[in-house]
């Protein structure tokens, strides 16, 4: 096995476990032949523009989002010897090892491996249900006219479920003219007038000011 040292990183008030695959040189021995091209935070506004060009004043839109539940843990790996983590046991004062199910958080090849699956779900939803869906890593978004109701979200969830993948029910947001995607507040209430608003959430504004 090829263990990686696990350490904690404070993120959004919680501790996220990270596995140092750079330190153990696992990343140096991983080769990626492709790069990823996820949809950006502008995706909902881009779709809104397309619908307005087609529908004009009848362009009444809503958007909704879904997020994977422990995304990396859902993607199986071919060789579990590369998914071994080493931790310090503060009670017994020894190093302990365990196998992580799925990808470790810190392996460079995990990024492309996961995104190949999440992008597949997006492309499948577009091809099978003609849904206006996009994704950025494990965050999925759909934008459609209100007459479509939540059919796009249901189609995406159906494909994910049939393929054996889980979305986080607590992070599911229903279709609404106002919704948040990638930390950006999208306001489609005036889409029929040819205008949409993108706003920075107050939490992000305070965080940016704090960094400055």
PDB file of C-alpha atoms in Angstrom:
ATOM      1  CA  UNK A   1       0.000   0.000   0.000  1.00  0.00           C
ATOM      2  CA  UNK A   2       0.940   3.633  -0.488  1.00  0.00           C
ATOM      3  CA  UNK A   3      -0.332   5.584   2.530  1.00  0.00           C
ATOM      4  CA  UNK A   4      -1.016   9.319   2.571  1.00  0.00           C
ATOM      5  CA  UNK A   5      -0.845  11.417   5.737  1.00  0.00           C
ATOM      6  CA  UNK A   6      -4.253  12.772   6.724  1.00  0.00           C
ATOM      7  CA  UNK A   7      -4.663  16.242   8.228  1.00  0.00           C
ATOM      8  CA  UNK A   8      -7.563  18.567   8.916  1.00  0.00           C
ATOM      9  CA  UNK A   9      -8.432  21.855   7.221  1.00  0.00           C
ATOM     10  CA  UNK A  10     -10.943  24.331   8.657  1.00  0.00           C
ATOM     11  CA  UNK A  11     -13.551  25.095   5.992  1.00  0.00           C
ATOM     12  CA  UNK A  12     -16.847  26.893   6.524  1.00  0.00           C
ATOM     13  CA  UNK A  13     -16.781  26.205  10.241  1.00  0.00           C
ATOM     14  CA  UNK A  14     -16.096  22.469   9.872  1.00  0.00           C
ATOM     15  CA  UNK A  15     -12.989  20.323   9.691  1.00  0.00           C
ATOM     16  CA  UNK A  16     -12.449  18.742   6.259  1.00  0.00           C
ATOM     17  CA  UNK A  17     -10.067  15.766   6.135  1.00  0.00           C
ATOM     18  CA  UNK A  18      -7.351  16.074   3.487  1.00  0.00           C
ATOM     19  CA  UNK A  19      -4.866  13.417   2.436  1.00  0.00           C
ATOM     20  CA  UNK A  20      -1.381  14.602   1.447  1.00  0.00           C
ATOM     21  CA  UNK A  21      -0.708  12.810  -1.826  1.00  0.00           C
ATOM     22  CA  UNK A  22       1.896  15.399  -2.734  1.00  0.00           C
ATOM     23  CA  UNK A  23       3.989  14.660   0.321  1.00  0.00           C
ATOM     24  CA  UNK A  24       4.071  10.909  -0.377  1.00  0.00           C
ATOM     25  CA  UNK A  25       4.808  11.666  -4.072  1.00  0.00           C
ATOM     26  CA  UNK A  26       1.707   9.847  -5.292  1.00  0.00           C
ATOM     27  CA  UNK A  27       0.692  12.919  -7.286  1.00  0.00           C
ATOM     28  CA  UNK A  28       4.099  13.064  -8.974  1.00  0.00           C
ATOM     29  CA  UNK A  29       3.499   9.559 -10.286  1.00  0.00           C
ATOM     30  CA  UNK A  30       0.010  10.287 -11.605  1.00  0.00           C
ATOM     31  CA  UNK A  31      -0.483  11.349 -15.197  1.00  0.00           C
ATOM     32  CA  UNK A  32      -3.572  13.176 -16.443  1.00  0.00           C
ATOM     33  CA  UNK A  33      -4.036  13.382 -20.202  1.00  0.00           C
ATOM     34  CA  UNK A  34      -7.157  15.545 -20.056  1.00  0.00           C
ATOM     35  CA  UNK A  35      -8.253  18.726 -18.342  1.00  0.00           C
ATOM     36  CA  UNK A  36     -11.704  19.455 -16.963  1.00  0.00           C
ATOM     37  CA  UNK A  37     -14.085  22.126 -18.276  1.00  0.00           C
ATOM     38  CA  UNK A  38     -16.946  22.543 -15.786  1.00  0.00           C
ATOM     39  CA  UNK A  39     -19.726  25.065 -16.256  1.00  0.00           C
ATOM     40  CA  UNK A  40     -19.098  28.375 -14.493  1.00  0.00           C
ATOM     41  CA  UNK A  41     -21.312  30.477 -12.230  1.00  0.00           C
ATOM     42  CA  UNK A  42     -22.481  32.330 -15.365  1.00  0.00           C
ATOM     43  CA  UNK A  43     -24.208  29.201 -16.721  1.00  0.00           C
ATOM     44  CA  UNK A  44     -27.725  30.071 -15.403  1.00  0.00           C
ATOM     45  CA  UNK A  45     -27.558  33.586 -16.883  1.00  0.00           C
ATOM     46  CA  UNK A  46     -26.356  32.168 -20.211  1.00  0.00           C
ATOM     47  CA  UNK A  47     -29.336  29.788 -20.355  1.00  0.00           C
ATOM     48  CA  UNK A  48     -31.681  32.643 -19.398  1.00  0.00           C
ATOM     49  CA  UNK A  49     -30.343  34.684 -22.315  1.00  0.00           C
ATOM     50  CA  UNK A  50     -31.021  31.808 -24.728  1.00  0.00           C
ATOM     51  CA  UNK A  51     -34.582  31.360 -23.463  1.00  0.00           C
ATOM     52  CA  UNK A  52     -35.288  35.088 -23.711  1.00  0.00           C
ATOM     53  CA  UNK A  53     -34.129  35.067 -27.340  1.00  0.00           C
ATOM     54  CA  UNK A  54     -36.693  32.323 -28.047  1.00  0.00           C
ATOM     55  CA  UNK A  55     -39.597  33.276 -25.766  1.00  0.00           C
ATOM     56  CA  UNK A  56     -39.323  37.012 -25.255  1.00  0.00           C
ATOM     57  CA  UNK A  57     -41.992  38.274 -22.783  1.00  0.00           C
ATOM     58  CA  UNK A  58     -43.099  34.666 -22.169  1.00  0.00           C
ATOM     59  CA  UNK A  59     -39.694  33.932 -20.651  1.00  0.00           C
ATOM     60  CA  UNK A  60     -40.648  33.115 -17.063  1.00  0.00           C
ATOM     61  CA  UNK A  61     -37.795  31.093 -15.591  1.00  0.00           C
ATOM     62  CA  UNK A  62     -36.803  29.190 -12.481  1.00  0.00           C
ATOM     63  CA  UNK A  63     -33.658  27.404 -11.397  1.00  0.00           C
ATOM     64  CA  UNK A  64     -32.762  24.690  -8.924  1.00  0.00           C
ATOM     65  CA  UNK A  65     -29.651  22.961  -7.639  1.00  0.00           C
ATOM     66  CA  UNK A  66     -28.396  19.603  -6.422  1.00  0.00           C
ATOM     67  CA  UNK A  67     -25.164  18.555  -4.755  1.00  0.00           C
ATOM     68  CA  UNK A  68     -23.506  15.156  -4.417  1.00  0.00           C
ATOM     69  CA  UNK A  69     -23.376  13.471  -1.015  1.00  0.00           C
ATOM     70  CA  UNK A  70     -19.678  12.936  -0.177  1.00  0.00           C
ATOM     71  CA  UNK A  71     -18.803  13.071  -3.854  1.00  0.00           C
ATOM     72  CA  UNK A  72     -15.323  11.504  -3.883  1.00  0.00           C
ATOM     73  CA  UNK A  73     -16.434   8.627  -1.680  1.00  0.00           C
ATOM     74  CA  UNK A  74     -18.970   7.512  -4.296  1.00  0.00           C
ATOM     75  CA  UNK A  75     -16.427   6.916  -7.077  1.00  0.00           C
ATOM     76  CA  UNK A  76     -14.817   3.457  -6.840  1.00  0.00           C
ATOM     77  CA  UNK A  77     -11.095   3.006  -7.457  1.00  0.00           C
ATOM     78  CA  UNK A  78      -9.367   0.212  -9.315  1.00  0.00           C
ATOM     79  CA  UNK A  79      -6.495  -0.224  -6.827  1.00  0.00           C
ATOM     80  CA  UNK A  80      -7.299   0.342  -3.144  1.00  0.00           C
ATOM     81  CA  UNK A  81      -3.591   0.323  -2.273  1.00  0.00           C
ATOM     82  CA  UNK A  82      -3.604   3.965  -3.429  1.00  0.00           C
ATOM     83  CA  UNK A  83      -6.454   4.857  -1.069  1.00  0.00           C
ATOM     84  CA  UNK A  84      -4.738   4.093   2.243  1.00  0.00           C
ATOM     85  CA  UNK A  85      -4.594   6.894   4.816  1.00  0.00           C
ATOM     86  CA  UNK A  86      -2.266   7.250   7.792  1.00  0.00           C
ATOM     87  CA  UNK A  87      -3.412   9.031  10.967  1.00  0.00           C
ATOM     88  CA  UNK A  88      -1.857   9.640  14.348  1.00  0.00           C
ATOM     89  CA  UNK A  89      -3.838   8.063  17.186  1.00  0.00           C
ATOM     90  CA  UNK A  90      -3.448  10.549  20.084  1.00  0.00           C
ATOM     91  CA  UNK A  91      -4.675   8.001  22.650  1.00  0.00           C
ATOM     92  CA  UNK A  92      -2.545   4.994  21.752  1.00  0.00           C
ATOM     93  CA  UNK A  93       0.204   7.308  20.413  1.00  0.00           C
ATOM     94  CA  UNK A  94       0.798   5.233  17.295  1.00  0.00           C
ATOM     95  CA  UNK A  95       0.214   5.662  13.557  1.00  0.00           C
ATOM     96  CA  UNK A  96      -2.916   3.855  12.379  1.00  0.00           C
ATOM     97  CA  UNK A  97      -3.899   3.036   8.798  1.00  0.00           C
ATOM     98  CA  UNK A  98      -7.242   2.565   7.090  1.00  0.00           C
ATOM     99  CA  UNK A  99      -8.561   2.193   3.557  1.00  0.00           C
ATOM    100  CA  UNK A 100     -10.759   5.013   2.266  1.00  0.00           C
ATOM    101  CA  UNK A 101     -13.735   3.906   0.212  1.00  0.00           C
ATOM    102  CA  UNK A 102     -13.544   5.803  -3.055  1.00  0.00           C
ATOM    103  CA  UNK A 103     -11.070   8.568  -3.807  1.00  0.00           C
ATOM    104  CA  UNK A 104      -8.946  10.267  -1.185  1.00  0.00           C
ATOM    105  CA  UNK A 105      -9.220  14.042  -0.994  1.00  0.00           C
ATOM    106  CA  UNK A 106      -5.807  15.200  -2.152  1.00  0.00           C
ATOM    107  CA  UNK A 107      -5.024  12.900  -5.089  1.00  0.00           C
ATOM    108  CA  UNK A 108      -4.588  14.854  -8.326  1.00  0.00           C
ATOM    109  CA  UNK A 109      -6.113  12.072 -10.421  1.00  0.00           C
ATOM    110  CA  UNK A 110      -9.275  12.082  -8.288  1.00  0.00           C
ATOM    111  CA  UNK A 111     -10.302  15.420  -9.816  1.00  0.00           C
ATOM    112  CA  UNK A 112     -10.519  14.159 -13.392  1.00  0.00           C
ATOM    113  CA  UNK A 113     -11.891  10.797 -12.314  1.00  0.00           C
ATOM    114  CA  UNK A 114     -14.806  12.328 -10.422  1.00  0.00           C
ATOM    115  CA  UNK A 115     -15.569  15.024 -12.970  1.00  0.00           C
ATOM    116  CA  UNK A 116     -15.807  12.460 -15.755  1.00  0.00           C
ATOM    117  CA  UNK A 117     -18.763  10.974 -13.859  1.00  0.00           C
ATOM    118  CA  UNK A 118     -20.486  14.227 -12.887  1.00  0.00           C
ATOM    119  CA  UNK A 119     -20.154  15.573 -16.443  1.00  0.00           C
ATOM    120  CA  UNK A 120     -21.572  12.283 -17.735  1.00  0.00           C
ATOM    121  CA  UNK A 121     -24.707  12.818 -15.619  1.00  0.00           C
ATOM    122  CA  UNK A 122     -25.088  16.325 -17.063  1.00  0.00           C
ATOM    123  CA  UNK A 123     -24.588  15.183 -20.661  1.00  0.00           C
ATOM    124  CA  UNK A 124     -26.947  12.238 -20.184  1.00  0.00           C
ATOM    125  CA  UNK A 125     -29.668  14.519 -18.783  1.00  0.00           C
ATOM    126  CA  UNK A 126     -29.262  16.861 -21.734  1.00  0.00           C
ATOM    127  CA  UNK A 127     -29.383  14.037 -24.286  1.00  0.00           C
ATOM    128  CA  UNK A 128     -32.169  11.947 -22.738  1.00  0.00           C
ATOM    129  CA  UNK A 129     -34.459  14.636 -21.306  1.00  0.00           C
ATOM    130  CA  UNK A 130     -33.397  17.758 -23.238  1.00  0.00           C
ATOM    131  CA  UNK A 131     -32.929  19.431 -19.865  1.00  0.00           C
ATOM    132  CA  UNK A 132     -30.987  22.664 -19.520  1.00  0.00           C
ATOM    133  CA  UNK A 133     -28.594  21.355 -16.887  1.00  0.00           C
ATOM    134  CA  UNK A 134     -24.999  22.114 -16.034  1.00  0.00           C
ATOM    135  CA  UNK A 135     -22.514  21.339 -13.305  1.00  0.00           C
ATOM    136  CA  UNK A 136     -19.403  22.639 -11.596  1.00  0.00           C
ATOM    137  CA  UNK A 137     -17.657  19.637 -10.013  1.00  0.00           C
ATOM    138  CA  UNK A 138     -20.308  18.138  -7.700  1.00  0.00           C
ATOM    139  CA  UNK A 139     -22.743  21.074  -7.937  1.00  0.00           C
ATOM    140  CA  UNK A 140     -25.538  20.631 -10.500  1.00  0.00           C
ATOM    141  CA  UNK A 141     -27.943  23.301 -11.707  1.00  0.00           C
ATOM    142  CA  UNK A 142     -30.950  23.368 -14.037  1.00  0.00           C
ATOM    143  CA  UNK A 143     -32.668  26.437 -15.520  1.00  0.00           C
ATOM    144  CA  UNK A 144     -35.974  26.075 -17.374  1.00  0.00           C
ATOM    145  CA  UNK A 145     -39.282  27.862 -17.973  1.00  0.00           C
ATOM    146  CA  UNK A 146     -41.746  27.449 -15.120  1.00  0.00           C
ATOM    147  CA  UNK A 147     -44.135  25.421 -17.306  1.00  0.00           C
ATOM    148  CA  UNK A 148     -41.537  22.600 -17.174  1.00  0.00           C
ATOM    149  CA  UNK A 149     -41.968  22.521 -13.384  1.00  0.00           C
ATOM    150  CA  UNK A 150     -39.291  20.331 -11.755  1.00  0.00           C
ATOM    151  CA  UNK A 151     -39.051  17.813 -14.619  1.00  0.00           C
ATOM    152  CA  UNK A 152     -35.398  18.646 -15.313  1.00  0.00           C
ATOM    153  CA  UNK A 153     -34.381  18.018 -11.719  1.00  0.00           C
ATOM    154  CA  UNK A 154     -36.379  14.791 -11.626  1.00  0.00           C
ATOM    155  CA  UNK A 155     -34.697  13.574 -14.812  1.00  0.00           C
ATOM    156  CA  UNK A 156     -31.224  14.322 -13.479  1.00  0.00           C
ATOM    157  CA  UNK A 157     -31.987  12.634 -10.160  1.00  0.00           C
ATOM    158  CA  UNK A 158     -33.383   9.610 -12.005  1.00  0.00           C
ATOM    159  CA  UNK A 159     -30.205   9.163 -14.051  1.00  0.00           C
ATOM    160  CA  UNK A 160     -28.019   9.561 -10.948  1.00  0.00           C
ATOM    161  CA  UNK A 161     -30.113   7.037  -9.013  1.00  0.00           C
ATOM    162  CA  UNK A 162     -30.133   4.488 -11.838  1.00  0.00           C
ATOM    163  CA  UNK A 163     -26.342   4.792 -12.087  1.00  0.00           C
ATOM    164  CA  UNK A 164     -26.031   4.229  -8.341  1.00  0.00           C
ATOM    165  CA  UNK A 165     -25.049   7.742  -7.237  1.00  0.00           C
ATOM    166  CA  UNK A 166     -26.578   9.829  -4.454  1.00  0.00           C
ATOM    167  CA  UNK A 167     -27.400  13.513  -4.207  1.00  0.00           C
ATOM    168  CA  UNK A 168     -27.492  15.219  -0.811  1.00  0.00           C
ATOM    169  CA  UNK A 169     -31.146  15.699   0.109  1.00  0.00           C
ATOM    170  CA  UNK A 170     -30.276  18.464   2.580  1.00  0.00           C
ATOM    171  CA  UNK A 171     -28.642  20.522  -0.201  1.00  0.00           C
ATOM    172  CA  UNK A 172     -31.447  20.044  -2.721  1.00  0.00           C
ATOM    173  CA  UNK A 173     -33.034  23.377  -3.688  1.00  0.00           C
ATOM    174  CA  UNK A 174     -36.424  23.436  -5.388  1.00  0.00           C
ATOM    175  CA  UNK A 175     -37.024  25.267  -8.657  1.00  0.00           C
ATOM    176  CA  UNK A 176     -37.529  28.966  -7.937  1.00  0.00           C
ATOM    177  CA  UNK A 177     -37.032  32.309  -9.742  1.00  0.00           C
ATOM    178  CA  UNK A 178     -34.486  33.155  -7.023  1.00  0.00           C
ATOM    179  CA  UNK A 179     -31.795  30.591  -6.250  1.00  0.00           C
ATOM    180  CA  UNK A 180     -28.141  30.340  -5.271  1.00  0.00           C
ATOM    181  CA  UNK A 181     -25.586  28.582  -7.476  1.00  0.00           C
ATOM    182  CA  UNK A 182     -21.880  28.494  -6.591  1.00  0.00           C
ATOM    183  CA  UNK A 183     -22.431  31.174  -3.982  1.00  0.00           C
ATOM    184  CA  UNK A 184     -24.082  33.577  -6.455  1.00  0.00           C
ATOM    185  CA  UNK A 185     -27.669  34.736  -5.950  1.00  0.00           C
ATOM    186  CA  UNK A 186     -29.551  34.461  -9.260  1.00  0.00           C
ATOM    187  CA  UNK A 187     -32.709  36.558  -9.601  1.00  0.00           C
ATOM    188  CA  UNK A 188     -34.859  35.685 -12.633  1.00  0.00           C
ATOM    189  CA  UNK A 189     -37.998  37.554 -11.570  1.00  0.00           C
ATOM    190  CA  UNK A 190     -37.514  40.074 -14.406  1.00  0.00           C
ATOM    191  CA  UNK A 191     -36.359  37.597 -17.043  1.00  0.00           C
ATOM    192  CA  UNK A 192     -39.509  38.309 -19.112  1.00  0.00           C
ATOM    193  CA  UNK A 193     -38.256  41.924 -19.382  1.00  0.00           C
ATOM    194  CA  UNK A 194     -34.848  40.750 -20.585  1.00  0.00           C
ATOM    195  CA  UNK A 195     -33.072  41.333 -17.277  1.00  0.00           C
ATOM    196  CA  UNK A 196     -31.533  38.989 -14.732  1.00  0.00           C
ATOM    197  CA  UNK A 197     -29.608  39.957 -11.630  1.00  0.00           C
ATOM    198  CA  UNK A 198     -26.539  38.227 -10.208  1.00  0.00           C
ATOM    199  CA  UNK A 199     -25.626  39.182  -6.671  1.00  0.00           C
ATOM    200  CA  UNK A 200     -22.903  38.273  -4.224  1.00  0.00           C
ATOM    201  CA  UNK A 201     -24.365  36.820  -1.026  1.00  0.00           C
ATOM    202  CA  UNK A 202     -23.760  38.792   2.148  1.00  0.00           C
ATOM    203  CA  UNK A 203     -21.773  35.919   3.684  1.00  0.00           C
ATOM    204  CA  UNK A 204     -19.360  35.941   0.731  1.00  0.00           C
ATOM    205  CA  UNK A 205     -19.158  39.711   0.769  1.00  0.00           C
ATOM    206  CA  UNK A 206     -18.139  39.650   4.439  1.00  0.00           C
ATOM    207  CA  UNK A 207     -15.635  36.842   3.763  1.00  0.00           C
ATOM    208  CA  UNK A 208     -14.014  38.776   0.898  1.00  0.00           C
ATOM    209  CA  UNK A 209     -13.829  41.928   2.996  1.00  0.00           C
ATOM    210  CA  UNK A 210     -12.259  39.882   5.779  1.00  0.00           C
ATOM    211  CA  UNK A 211      -9.603  38.522   3.410  1.00  0.00           C
ATOM    212  CA  UNK A 212      -8.880  42.043   2.136  1.00  0.00           C
TER     213      UNK A 212
END
